[in-house]
mmCIF file of C-alpha atoms in Angstrom:
data_model
loop_
_atom_site.group_PDB
_atom_site.id
_atom_site.type_symbol
_atom_site.label_atom_id
_atom_site.label_comp_id
_atom_site.label_asym_id
_atom_site.label_seq_id
_atom_site.Cartn_x
_atom_site.Cartn_y
_atom_site.Cartn_z
ATOM 1 C CA MET A 1 9.883 9.371 23.450
ATOM 2 C CA LEU A 2 8.256 7.690 20.509
ATOM 3 C CA VAL A 3 9.653 9.521 17.047
ATOM 4 C CA LEU A 4 7.924 8.745 14.233
ATOM 5 C CA PHE A 5 9.505 9.575 10.384
ATOM 6 C CA PRO A 6 6.729 9.146 7.611
ATOM 7 C CA SER A 7 9.542 9.887 4.846
ATOM 8 C CA LYS A 8 10.330 6.330 5.612
ATOM 9 C CA LEU A 9 9.834 4.233 2.921
ATOM 10 C CA ASP A 10 9.792 0.483 5.140
ATOM 11 C CA SER A 11 6.993 2.500 7.218
ATOM 12 C CA ASN A 12 4.883 4.361 4.161
ATOM 13 C CA ASP A 13 5.436 1.052 1.449
ATOM 14 C CA THR A 14 3.872 -1.202 4.198
ATOM 15 C CA TYR A 15 0.715 1.182 4.761
ATOM 16 C CA SER A 16 0.829 1.399 0.560
ATOM 17 C CA LYS A 17 0.595 -2.084 0.789
ATOM 18 C CA ARG A 18 -2.264 -2.406 3.173
ATOM 19 C CA HIS A 19 -4.361 0.119 1.698
ATOM 20 C CA ILE A 20 -4.421 -1.287 -1.845
ATOM 21 C CA GLY A 21 -5.127 -5.112 -0.606
ATOM 22 C CA LYS A 22 -7.769 -3.807 1.220
ATOM 23 C CA ASN A 23 -9.657 -2.296 -1.489
ATOM 24 C CA LEU A 24 -8.922 -4.957 -4.135
ATOM 25 C CA ILE A 25 -10.643 -7.079 -1.924
ATOM 26 C CA ALA A 26 -13.435 -4.346 -0.778
ATOM 27 C CA PHE A 27 -14.160 -3.917 -4.716
ATOM 28 C CA GLY A 28 -14.124 -7.983 -5.144
ATOM 29 C CA VAL A 29 -11.198 -8.256 -6.650
ATOM 30 C CA ALA A 30 -10.245 -11.199 -4.560
ATOM 31 C CA ASP A 31 -11.582 -13.553 -1.770
ATOM 32 C CA GLU A 32 -7.596 -13.138 -0.227
ATOM 33 C CA ILE A 33 -4.769 -11.207 -2.117
ATOM 34 C CA LEU A 34 -0.719 -10.569 -1.197
ATOM 35 C CA VAL A 35 0.704 -7.671 -2.179
ATOM 36 C CA GLN A 36 4.776 -7.294 -2.834
ATOM 37 C CA VAL A 37 6.816 -3.999 -3.999
ATOM 38 C CA SER A 38 10.177 -4.010 -4.565
ATOM 39 C CA TYR A 39 12.212 -0.788 -4.627
ATOM 40 C CA ALA A 40 16.144 0.222 -5.058
ATOM 41 C CA ILE A 41 18.320 2.857 -3.235
ATOM 42 C CA GLY A 42 18.375 5.749 -5.126
ATOM 43 C CA VAL A 43 15.595 4.548 -7.952
ATOM 44 C CA VAL A 44 11.567 6.664 -7.759
ATOM 45 C CA GLU A 45 9.871 4.493 -9.212
ATOM 46 C CA PRO A 46 9.592 0.904 -7.949
ATOM 47 C CA MET A 47 11.674 -2.131 -9.477
ATOM 48 C CA GLY A 48 8.448 -4.172 -9.810
ATOM 49 C CA LEU A 49 5.096 -4.977 -8.324
ATOM 50 C CA PHE A 50 4.042 -8.613 -7.162
ATOM 51 C CA ILE A 51 0.110 -9.662 -6.945
ATOM 52 C CA ASP A 52 -0.588 -12.736 -5.669
ATOM 53 C CA THR A 53 -4.703 -13.825 -5.073
ATOM 54 C CA TYR A 54 -3.888 -17.595 -4.629
ATOM 55 C CA GLY A 55 -6.982 -18.126 -7.160
ATOM 56 C CA THR A 56 -9.427 -16.879 -5.780
ATOM 57 C CA CYS A 57 -9.807 -13.413 -8.813
ATOM 58 C CA PRO A 58 -13.617 -14.122 -10.180
ATOM 59 C CA PHE A 59 -12.431 -12.552 -12.681
ATOM 60 C CA ASN A 60 -10.701 -13.286 -16.018
ATOM 61 C CA LEU A 61 -7.393 -11.642 -15.016
ATOM 62 C CA THR A 62 -4.199 -13.156 -14.285
ATOM 63 C CA ASP A 63 -2.391 -12.035 -11.506
ATOM 64 C CA GLY A 64 0.011 -10.618 -13.705
ATOM 65 C CA GLU A 65 -2.563 -8.144 -14.687
ATOM 66 C CA ILE A 66 -4.550 -7.321 -11.639
ATOM 67 C CA ALA A 67 -0.691 -5.951 -10.923
ATOM 68 C CA GLU A 68 -0.340 -3.781 -14.542
ATOM 69 C CA LYS A 69 -3.802 -1.993 -13.119
ATOM 70 C CA VAL A 70 -2.737 -1.894 -9.468
ATOM 71 C CA SER A 71 0.334 0.183 -11.167
ATOM 72 C CA GLU A 72 -1.423 2.014 -13.522
ATOM 73 C CA ILE A 73 -3.718 3.211 -10.437
ATOM 74 C CA TYR A 74 -2.072 3.590 -7.742
ATOM 75 C CA ASP A 75 1.144 5.734 -7.741
ATOM 76 C CA MET A 76 3.878 3.924 -5.856
ATOM 77 C CA ARG A 77 7.067 7.137 -5.739
ATOM 78 C CA PRO A 78 8.004 7.718 -1.835
ATOM 79 C CA TYR A 79 6.651 10.984 -2.129
ATOM 80 C CA ALA A 80 3.465 9.870 -3.571
ATOM 81 C CA ILE A 81 2.587 7.499 -1.046
ATOM 82 C CA GLU A 82 2.803 10.188 1.392
ATOM 83 C CA GLU A 83 1.170 12.571 -0.141
ATOM 84 C CA ARG A 84 -2.121 10.258 -1.229
ATOM 85 C CA LEU A 85 -1.801 9.037 2.807
ATOM 86 C CA LYS A 86 -1.178 12.032 4.637
ATOM 87 C CA LEU A 87 1.368 11.025 6.607
ATOM 88 C CA ARG A 88 2.899 14.068 7.177
ATOM 89 C CA SER A 89 -0.389 15.031 8.798
ATOM 90 C CA PRO A 90 -0.243 14.530 12.894
ATOM 91 C CA ILE A 91 -2.929 12.028 13.221
ATOM 92 C CA TYR A 92 -0.345 9.764 15.161
ATOM 93 C CA SER A 93 -2.558 9.381 18.464
ATOM 94 C CA GLU A 94 -5.918 8.801 16.489
ATOM 95 C CA THR A 95 -4.554 6.276 14.076
ATOM 96 C CA ALA A 96 -1.696 4.109 16.696
ATOM 97 C CA ALA A 97 -4.109 2.421 18.577
ATOM 98 C CA TYR A 98 -4.128 -1.083 19.710
ATOM 99 C CA GLY A 99 -0.847 -0.733 17.368
ATOM 100 C CA HIS A 100 -2.023 -0.612 13.845
ATOM 101 C CA MET A 101 -3.785 2.730 12.100
ATOM 102 C CA GLY A 102 -7.465 2.476 11.162
ATOM 103 C CA ARG A 103 -8.221 0.730 14.188
ATOM 104 C CA LYS A 104 -10.796 2.798 16.884
#
């Protein structure tokens, strides 16, 4: 029996980073992007946010400026991730098709 824990930060953080990266590419911020977030035990806010666009950003923005904008737009606290992605909803059978959320 598979037991899922929607409050586990490692899973939630992975979903959130994928969500952020997918949206940045969809909005044309970059053609390729890496999103890294670091957390510390007992600290609610992330300790760091790193963005690497591999030089594919068509705008006059540095990766650091993009990271600042992302941190202003997205709340990366664990509870906020659960709320934003609705991870407490019982939709796991539909979203886990072929091993990833969002596949049909």
